[in-house]
JSON list of C-alpha atoms in Angstrom, two decimals:
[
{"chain": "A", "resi": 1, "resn": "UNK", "atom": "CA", "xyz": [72.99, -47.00, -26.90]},
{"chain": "A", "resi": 2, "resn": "UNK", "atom": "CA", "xyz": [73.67, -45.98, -23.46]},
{"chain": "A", "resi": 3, "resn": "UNK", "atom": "CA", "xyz": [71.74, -47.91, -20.60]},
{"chain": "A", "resi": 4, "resn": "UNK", "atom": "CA", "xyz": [70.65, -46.56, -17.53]},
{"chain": "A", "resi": 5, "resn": "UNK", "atom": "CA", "xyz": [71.29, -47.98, -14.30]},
{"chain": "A", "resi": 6, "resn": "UNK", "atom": "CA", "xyz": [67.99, -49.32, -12.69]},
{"chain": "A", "resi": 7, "resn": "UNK", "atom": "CA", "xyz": [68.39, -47.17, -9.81]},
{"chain": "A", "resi": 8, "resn": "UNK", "atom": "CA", "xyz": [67.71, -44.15, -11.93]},
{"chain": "A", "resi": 9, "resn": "UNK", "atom": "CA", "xyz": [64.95, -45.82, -13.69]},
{"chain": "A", "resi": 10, "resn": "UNK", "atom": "CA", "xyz": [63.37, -46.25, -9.96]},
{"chain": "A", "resi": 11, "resn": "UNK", "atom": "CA", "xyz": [64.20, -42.89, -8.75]},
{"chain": "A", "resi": 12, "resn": "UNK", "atom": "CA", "xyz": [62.52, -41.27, -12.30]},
{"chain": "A", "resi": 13, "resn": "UNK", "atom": "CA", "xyz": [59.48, -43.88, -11.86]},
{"chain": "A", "resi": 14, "resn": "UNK", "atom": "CA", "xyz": [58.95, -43.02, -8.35]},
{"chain": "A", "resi": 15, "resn": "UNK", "atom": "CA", "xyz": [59.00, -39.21, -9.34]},
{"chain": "A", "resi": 16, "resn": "UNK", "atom": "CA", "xyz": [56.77, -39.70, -12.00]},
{"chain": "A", "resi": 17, "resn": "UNK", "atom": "CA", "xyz": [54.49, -41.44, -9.47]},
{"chain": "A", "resi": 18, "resn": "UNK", "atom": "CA", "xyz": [54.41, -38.47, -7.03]},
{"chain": "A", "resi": 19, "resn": "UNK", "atom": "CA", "xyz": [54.07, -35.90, -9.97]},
{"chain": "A", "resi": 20, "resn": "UNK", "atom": "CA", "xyz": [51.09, -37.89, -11.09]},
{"chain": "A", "resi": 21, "resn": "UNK", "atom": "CA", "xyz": [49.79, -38.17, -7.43]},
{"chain": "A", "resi": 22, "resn": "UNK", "atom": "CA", "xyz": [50.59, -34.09, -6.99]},
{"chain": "A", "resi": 23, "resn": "UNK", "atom": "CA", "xyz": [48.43, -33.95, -10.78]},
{"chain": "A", "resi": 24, "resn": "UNK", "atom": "CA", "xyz": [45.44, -35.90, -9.67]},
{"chain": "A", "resi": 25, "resn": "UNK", "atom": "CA", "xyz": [45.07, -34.51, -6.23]},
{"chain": "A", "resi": 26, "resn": "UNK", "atom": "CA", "xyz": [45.02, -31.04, -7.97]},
{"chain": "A", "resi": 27, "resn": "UNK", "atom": "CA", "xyz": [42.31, -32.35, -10.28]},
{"chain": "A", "resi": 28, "resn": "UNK", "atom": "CA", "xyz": [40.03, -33.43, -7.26]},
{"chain": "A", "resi": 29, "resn": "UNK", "atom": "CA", "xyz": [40.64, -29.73, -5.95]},
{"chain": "A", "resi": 30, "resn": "UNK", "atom": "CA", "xyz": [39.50, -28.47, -8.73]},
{"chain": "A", "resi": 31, "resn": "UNK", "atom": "CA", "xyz": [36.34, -30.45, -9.47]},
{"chain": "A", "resi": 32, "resn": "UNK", "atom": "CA", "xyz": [35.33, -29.56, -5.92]},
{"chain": "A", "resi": 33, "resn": "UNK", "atom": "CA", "xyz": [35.80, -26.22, -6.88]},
{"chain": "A", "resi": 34, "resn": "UNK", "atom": "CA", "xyz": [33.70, -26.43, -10.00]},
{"chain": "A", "resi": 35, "resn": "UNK", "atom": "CA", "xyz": [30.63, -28.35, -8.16]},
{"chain": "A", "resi": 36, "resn": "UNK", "atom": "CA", "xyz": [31.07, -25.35, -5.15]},
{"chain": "A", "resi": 37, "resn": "UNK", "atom": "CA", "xyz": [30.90, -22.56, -7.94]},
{"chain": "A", "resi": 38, "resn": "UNK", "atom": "CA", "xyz": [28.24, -24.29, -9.75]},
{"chain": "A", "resi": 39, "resn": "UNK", "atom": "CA", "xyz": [25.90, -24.78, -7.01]},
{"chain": "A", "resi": 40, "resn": "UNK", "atom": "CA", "xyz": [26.59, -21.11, -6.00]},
{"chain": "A", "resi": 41, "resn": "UNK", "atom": "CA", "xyz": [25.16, -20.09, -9.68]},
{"chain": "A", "resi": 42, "resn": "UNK", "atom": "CA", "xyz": [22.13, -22.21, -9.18]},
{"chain": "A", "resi": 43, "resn": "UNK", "atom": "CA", "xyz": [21.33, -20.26, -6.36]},
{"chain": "A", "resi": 44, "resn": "UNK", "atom": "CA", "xyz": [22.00, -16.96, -7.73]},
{"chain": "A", "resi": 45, "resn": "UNK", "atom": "CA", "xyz": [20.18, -18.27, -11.22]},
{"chain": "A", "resi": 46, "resn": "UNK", "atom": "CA", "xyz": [17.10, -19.16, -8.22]},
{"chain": "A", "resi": 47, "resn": "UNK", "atom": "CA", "xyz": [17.43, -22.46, -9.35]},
{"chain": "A", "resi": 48, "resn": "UNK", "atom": "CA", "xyz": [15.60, -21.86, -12.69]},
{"chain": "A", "resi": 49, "resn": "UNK", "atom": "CA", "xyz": [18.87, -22.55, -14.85]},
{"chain": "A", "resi": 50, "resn": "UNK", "atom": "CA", "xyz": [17.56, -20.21, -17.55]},
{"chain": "A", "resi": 51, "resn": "UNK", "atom": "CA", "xyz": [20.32, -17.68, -18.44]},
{"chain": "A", "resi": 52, "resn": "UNK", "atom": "CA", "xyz": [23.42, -16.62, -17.06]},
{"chain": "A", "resi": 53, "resn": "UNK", "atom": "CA", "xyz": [24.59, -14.77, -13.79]},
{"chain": "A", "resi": 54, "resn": "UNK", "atom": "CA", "xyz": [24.41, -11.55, -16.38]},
{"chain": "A", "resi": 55, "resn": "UNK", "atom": "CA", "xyz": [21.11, -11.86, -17.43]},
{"chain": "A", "resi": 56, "resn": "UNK", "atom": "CA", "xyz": [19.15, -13.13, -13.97]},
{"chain": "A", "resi": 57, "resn": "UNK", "atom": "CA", "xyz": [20.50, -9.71, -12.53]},
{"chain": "A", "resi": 58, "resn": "UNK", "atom": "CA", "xyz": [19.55, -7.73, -15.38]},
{"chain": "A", "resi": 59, "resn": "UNK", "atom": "CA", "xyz": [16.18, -9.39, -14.83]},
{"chain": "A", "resi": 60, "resn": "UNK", "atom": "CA", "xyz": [15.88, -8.19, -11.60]},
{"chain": "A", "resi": 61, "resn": "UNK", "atom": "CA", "xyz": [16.58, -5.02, -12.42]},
{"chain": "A", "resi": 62, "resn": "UNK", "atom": "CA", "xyz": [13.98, -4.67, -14.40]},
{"chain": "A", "resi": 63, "resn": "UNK", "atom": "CA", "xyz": [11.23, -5.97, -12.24]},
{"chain": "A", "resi": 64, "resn": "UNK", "atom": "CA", "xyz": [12.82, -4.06, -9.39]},
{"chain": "A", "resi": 65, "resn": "UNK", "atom": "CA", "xyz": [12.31, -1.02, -11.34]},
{"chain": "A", "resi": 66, "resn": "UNK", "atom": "CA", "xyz": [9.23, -1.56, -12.29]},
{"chain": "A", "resi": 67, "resn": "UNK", "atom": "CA", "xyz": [7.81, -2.46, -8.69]},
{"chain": "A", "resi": 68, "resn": "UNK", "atom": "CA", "xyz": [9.30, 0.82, -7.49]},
{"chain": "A", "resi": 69, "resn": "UNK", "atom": "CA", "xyz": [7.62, 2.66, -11.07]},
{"chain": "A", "resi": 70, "resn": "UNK", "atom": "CA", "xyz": [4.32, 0.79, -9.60]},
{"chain": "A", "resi": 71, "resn": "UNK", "atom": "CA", "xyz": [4.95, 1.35, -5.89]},
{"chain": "A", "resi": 72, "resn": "UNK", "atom": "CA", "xyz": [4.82, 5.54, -7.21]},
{"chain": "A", "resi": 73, "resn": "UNK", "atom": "CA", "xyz": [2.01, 5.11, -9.03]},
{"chain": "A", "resi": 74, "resn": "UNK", "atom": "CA", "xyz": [-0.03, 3.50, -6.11]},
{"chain": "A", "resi": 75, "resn": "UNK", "atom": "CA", "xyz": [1.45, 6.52, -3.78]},
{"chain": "A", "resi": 76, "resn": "UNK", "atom": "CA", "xyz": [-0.50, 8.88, -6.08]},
{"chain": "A", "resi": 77, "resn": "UNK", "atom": "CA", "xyz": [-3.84, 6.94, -6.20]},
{"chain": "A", "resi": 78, "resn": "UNK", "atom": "CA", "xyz": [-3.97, 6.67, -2.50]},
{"chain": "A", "resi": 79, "resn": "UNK", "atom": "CA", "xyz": [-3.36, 10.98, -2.69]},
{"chain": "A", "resi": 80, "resn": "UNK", "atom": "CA", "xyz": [-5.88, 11.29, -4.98]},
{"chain": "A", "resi": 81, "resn": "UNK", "atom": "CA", "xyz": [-8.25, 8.76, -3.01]},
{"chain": "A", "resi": 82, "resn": "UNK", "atom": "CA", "xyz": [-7.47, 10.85, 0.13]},
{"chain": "A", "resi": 83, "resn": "UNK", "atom": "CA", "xyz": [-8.10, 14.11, -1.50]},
{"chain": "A", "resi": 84, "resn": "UNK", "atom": "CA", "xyz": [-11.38, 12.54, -2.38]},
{"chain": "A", "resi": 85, "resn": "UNK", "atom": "CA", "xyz": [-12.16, 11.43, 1.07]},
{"chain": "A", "resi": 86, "resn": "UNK", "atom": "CA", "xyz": [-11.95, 14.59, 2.57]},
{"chain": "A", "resi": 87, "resn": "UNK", "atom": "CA", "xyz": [-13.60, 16.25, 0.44]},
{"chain": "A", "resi": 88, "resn": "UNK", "atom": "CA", "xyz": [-17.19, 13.81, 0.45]},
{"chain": "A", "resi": 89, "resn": "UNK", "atom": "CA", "xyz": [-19.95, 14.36, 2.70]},
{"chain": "A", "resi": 90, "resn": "UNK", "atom": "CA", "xyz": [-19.38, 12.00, 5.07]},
{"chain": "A", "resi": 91, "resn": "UNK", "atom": "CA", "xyz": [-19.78, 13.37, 8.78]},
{"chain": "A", "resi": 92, "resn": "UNK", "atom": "CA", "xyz": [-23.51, 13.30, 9.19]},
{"chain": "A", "resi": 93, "resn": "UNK", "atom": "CA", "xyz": [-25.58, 14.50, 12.37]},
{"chain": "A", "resi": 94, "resn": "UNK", "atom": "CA", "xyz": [-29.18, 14.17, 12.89]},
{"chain": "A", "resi": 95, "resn": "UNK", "atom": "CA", "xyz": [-31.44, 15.87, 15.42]},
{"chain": "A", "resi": 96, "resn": "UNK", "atom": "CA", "xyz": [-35.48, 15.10, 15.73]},
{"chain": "A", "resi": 97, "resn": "UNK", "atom": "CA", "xyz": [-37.20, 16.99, 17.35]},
{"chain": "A", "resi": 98, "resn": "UNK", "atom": "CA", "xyz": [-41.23, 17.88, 17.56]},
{"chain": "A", "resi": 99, "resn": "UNK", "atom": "CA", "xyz": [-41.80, 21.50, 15.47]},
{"chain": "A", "resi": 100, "resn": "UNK", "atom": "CA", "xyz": [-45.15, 21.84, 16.92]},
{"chain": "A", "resi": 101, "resn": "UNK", "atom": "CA", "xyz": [-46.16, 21.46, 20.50]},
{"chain": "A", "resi": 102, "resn": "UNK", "atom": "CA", "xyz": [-49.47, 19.57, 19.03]},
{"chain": "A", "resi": 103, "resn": "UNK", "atom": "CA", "xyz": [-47.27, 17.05, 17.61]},
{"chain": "A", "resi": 104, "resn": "UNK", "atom": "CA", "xyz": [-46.17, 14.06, 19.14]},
{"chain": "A", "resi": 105, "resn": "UNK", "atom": "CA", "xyz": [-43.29, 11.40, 17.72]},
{"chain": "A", "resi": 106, "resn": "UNK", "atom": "CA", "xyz": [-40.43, 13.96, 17.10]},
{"chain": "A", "resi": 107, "resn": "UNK", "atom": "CA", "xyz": [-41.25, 13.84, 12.84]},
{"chain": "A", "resi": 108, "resn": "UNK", "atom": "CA", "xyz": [-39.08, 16.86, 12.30]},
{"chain": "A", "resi": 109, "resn": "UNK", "atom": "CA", "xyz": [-35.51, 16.83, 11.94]},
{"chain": "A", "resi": 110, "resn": "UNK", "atom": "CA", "xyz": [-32.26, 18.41, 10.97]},
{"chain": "A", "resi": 111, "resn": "UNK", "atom": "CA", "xyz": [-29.60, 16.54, 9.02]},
{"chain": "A", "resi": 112, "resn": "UNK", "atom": "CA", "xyz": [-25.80, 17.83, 8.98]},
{"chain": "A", "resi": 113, "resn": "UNK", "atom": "CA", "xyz": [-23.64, 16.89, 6.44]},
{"chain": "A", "resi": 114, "resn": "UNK", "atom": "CA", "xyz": [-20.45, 17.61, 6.00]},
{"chain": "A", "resi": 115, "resn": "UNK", "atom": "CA", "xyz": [-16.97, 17.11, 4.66]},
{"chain": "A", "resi": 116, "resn": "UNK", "atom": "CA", "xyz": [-13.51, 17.15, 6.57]},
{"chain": "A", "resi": 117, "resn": "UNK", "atom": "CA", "xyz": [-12.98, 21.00, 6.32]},
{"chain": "A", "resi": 118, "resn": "UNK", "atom": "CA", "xyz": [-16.46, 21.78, 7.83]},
{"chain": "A", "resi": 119, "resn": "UNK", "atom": "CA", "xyz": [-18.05, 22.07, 4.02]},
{"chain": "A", "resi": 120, "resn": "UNK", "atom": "CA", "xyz": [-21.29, 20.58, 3.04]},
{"chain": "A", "resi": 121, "resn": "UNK", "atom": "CA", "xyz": [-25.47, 21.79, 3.66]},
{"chain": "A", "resi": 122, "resn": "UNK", "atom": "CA", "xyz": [-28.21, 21.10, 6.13]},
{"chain": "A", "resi": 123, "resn": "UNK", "atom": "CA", "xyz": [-30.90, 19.70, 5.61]},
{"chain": "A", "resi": 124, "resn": "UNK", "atom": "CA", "xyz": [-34.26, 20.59, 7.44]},
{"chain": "A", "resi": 125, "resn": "UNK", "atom": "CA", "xyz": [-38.06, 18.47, 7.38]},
{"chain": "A", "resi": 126, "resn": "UNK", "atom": "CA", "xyz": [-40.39, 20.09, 9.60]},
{"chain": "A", "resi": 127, "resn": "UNK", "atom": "CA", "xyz": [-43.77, 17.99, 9.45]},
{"chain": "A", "resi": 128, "resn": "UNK", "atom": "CA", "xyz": [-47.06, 19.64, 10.97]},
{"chain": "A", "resi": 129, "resn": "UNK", "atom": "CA", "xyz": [-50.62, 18.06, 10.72]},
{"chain": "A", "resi": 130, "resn": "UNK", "atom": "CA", "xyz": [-51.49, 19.14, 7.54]},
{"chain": "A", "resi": 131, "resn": "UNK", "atom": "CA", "xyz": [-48.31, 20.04, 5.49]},
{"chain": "A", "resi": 132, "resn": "UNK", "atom": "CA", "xyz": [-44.65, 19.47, 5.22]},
{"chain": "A", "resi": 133, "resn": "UNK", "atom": "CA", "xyz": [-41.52, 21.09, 4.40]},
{"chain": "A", "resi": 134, "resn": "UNK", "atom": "CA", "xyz": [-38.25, 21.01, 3.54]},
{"chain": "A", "resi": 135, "resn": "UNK", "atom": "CA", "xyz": [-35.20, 23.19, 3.20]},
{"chain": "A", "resi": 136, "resn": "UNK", "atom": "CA", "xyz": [-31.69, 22.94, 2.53]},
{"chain": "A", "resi": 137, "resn": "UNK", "atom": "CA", "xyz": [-28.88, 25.36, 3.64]},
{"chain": "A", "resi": 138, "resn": "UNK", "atom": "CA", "xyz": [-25.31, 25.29, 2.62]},
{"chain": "A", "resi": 139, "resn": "UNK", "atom": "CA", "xyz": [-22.26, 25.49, 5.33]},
{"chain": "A", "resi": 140, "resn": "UNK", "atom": "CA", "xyz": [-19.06, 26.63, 4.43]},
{"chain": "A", "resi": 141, "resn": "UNK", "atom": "CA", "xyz": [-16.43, 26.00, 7.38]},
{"chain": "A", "resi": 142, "resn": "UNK", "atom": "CA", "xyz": [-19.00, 25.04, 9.90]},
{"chain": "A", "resi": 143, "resn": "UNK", "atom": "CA", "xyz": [-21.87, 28.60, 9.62]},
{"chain": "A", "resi": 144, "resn": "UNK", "atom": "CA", "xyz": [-23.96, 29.59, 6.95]},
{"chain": "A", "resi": 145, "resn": "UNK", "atom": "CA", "xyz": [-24.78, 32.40, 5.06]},
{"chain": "A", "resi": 146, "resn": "UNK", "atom": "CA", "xyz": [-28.05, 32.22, 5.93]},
{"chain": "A", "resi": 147, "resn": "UNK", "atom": "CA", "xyz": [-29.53, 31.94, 9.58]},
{"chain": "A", "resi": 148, "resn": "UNK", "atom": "CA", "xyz": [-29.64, 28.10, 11.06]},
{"chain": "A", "resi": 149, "resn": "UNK", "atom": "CA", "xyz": [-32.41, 27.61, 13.07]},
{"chain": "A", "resi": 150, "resn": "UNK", "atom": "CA", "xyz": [-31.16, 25.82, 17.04]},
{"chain": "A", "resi": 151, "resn": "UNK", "atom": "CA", "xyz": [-31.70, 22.30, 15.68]},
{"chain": "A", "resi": 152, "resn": "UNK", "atom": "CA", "xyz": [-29.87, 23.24, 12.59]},
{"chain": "A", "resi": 153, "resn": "UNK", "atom": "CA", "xyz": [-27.37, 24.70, 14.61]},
{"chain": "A", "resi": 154, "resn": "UNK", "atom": "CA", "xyz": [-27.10, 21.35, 17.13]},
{"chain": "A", "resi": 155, "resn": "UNK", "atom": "CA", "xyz": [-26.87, 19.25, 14.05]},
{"chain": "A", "resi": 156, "resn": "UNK", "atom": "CA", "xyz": [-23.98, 21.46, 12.56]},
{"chain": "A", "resi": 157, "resn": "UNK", "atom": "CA", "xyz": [-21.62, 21.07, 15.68]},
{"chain": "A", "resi": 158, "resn": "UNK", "atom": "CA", "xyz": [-22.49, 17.75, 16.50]},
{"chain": "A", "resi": 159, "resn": "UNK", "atom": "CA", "xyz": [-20.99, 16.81, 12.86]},
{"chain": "A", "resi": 160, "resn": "UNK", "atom": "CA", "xyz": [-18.35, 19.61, 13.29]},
{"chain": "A", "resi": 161, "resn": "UNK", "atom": "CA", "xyz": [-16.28, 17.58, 15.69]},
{"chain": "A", "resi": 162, "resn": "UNK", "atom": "CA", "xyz": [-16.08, 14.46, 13.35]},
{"chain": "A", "resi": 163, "resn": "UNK", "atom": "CA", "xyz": [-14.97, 16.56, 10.53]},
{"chain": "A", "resi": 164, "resn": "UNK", "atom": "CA", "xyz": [-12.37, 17.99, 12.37]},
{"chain": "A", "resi": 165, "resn": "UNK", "atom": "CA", "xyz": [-10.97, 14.71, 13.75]},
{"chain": "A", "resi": 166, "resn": "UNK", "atom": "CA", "xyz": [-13.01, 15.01, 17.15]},
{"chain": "A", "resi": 167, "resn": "UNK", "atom": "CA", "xyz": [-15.39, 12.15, 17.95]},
{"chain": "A", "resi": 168, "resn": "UNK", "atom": "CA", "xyz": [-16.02, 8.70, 15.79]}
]
């Protein structure tokens, strides 16, 4: 068997050495890379560690589409709610006044109500000594079809310009 001269043997030792060297530090490179990219998929996981990159998205995707399903829904509710604001009695003027002269302590009165486009009815108490009465008159875009007396008439406009965005 041939031998091999011991200078060889050094010089195949010493490359082994640095290929080894070359092998491990390549190995540490790698493992940092590893711990980096599995750190970065804790965070995208949100640190829950249930599921993959895959399925954590497609789970957001979902509840994202269902917010923005919910979101629409809401939008129409709050239409609906606002159709139903304007359209409720809720601009309201009162005027007292005395219907008699005899009559102290202003017991009669008018009472406006109305919705945003003017719409609603008056309502009228006039109290004397010995009786009372009432009526009620409807308004259709701020007049009626039957003749409002002056305090009907002051209680209409003084809820007109609430329902049409005025005062209040």
């Amino acid at each position: 068997m041939p031998t091999i001269e011991p200078d060889v043997v050094a010089l195949v030792a010493v490359g082994g050495a640095a290929l080894a060297l070359v092998a491990l530090l390549v190995a540490v490179g790698a493992q940092l890379r590893l711990t980096r990219a599995r750190r970065a998929l804790r965070v995208l996981r949100g640190h829950a560690g249930e599921g993959d990159v895959l399925e954590v998205t497609t789970r957001q995707t979902a509840e994202s589409v269902l917010l923005r399903e919910q979101v629409e829904q809401l939008r129409g509710e709050l239409e609906r709610a606002r159709g139903d604001l304007a359209a409720s009695l809720r601009h309201v003027s009162v005027v007292r006044y005395d219907a008699f002269g005899d009559m102290g302590g202003r017991m009669s009165f008018s009472a406006a109500l109305l919705d945003d486009a003017g719409d609603g009815l008056v309502l009228t108490a006039i109290h004397g000594r010995g009786e009372a009465r009432t009526y009620a008159k409807g308004v259709l875009k701020g007049s009626s079809e039957q003749a409002l007396s002056p305090e009907e008439q002051r209680a209409v406009d003084a809820a007109l310009p609430t329902a049409r965005g005025g005062r209040r």
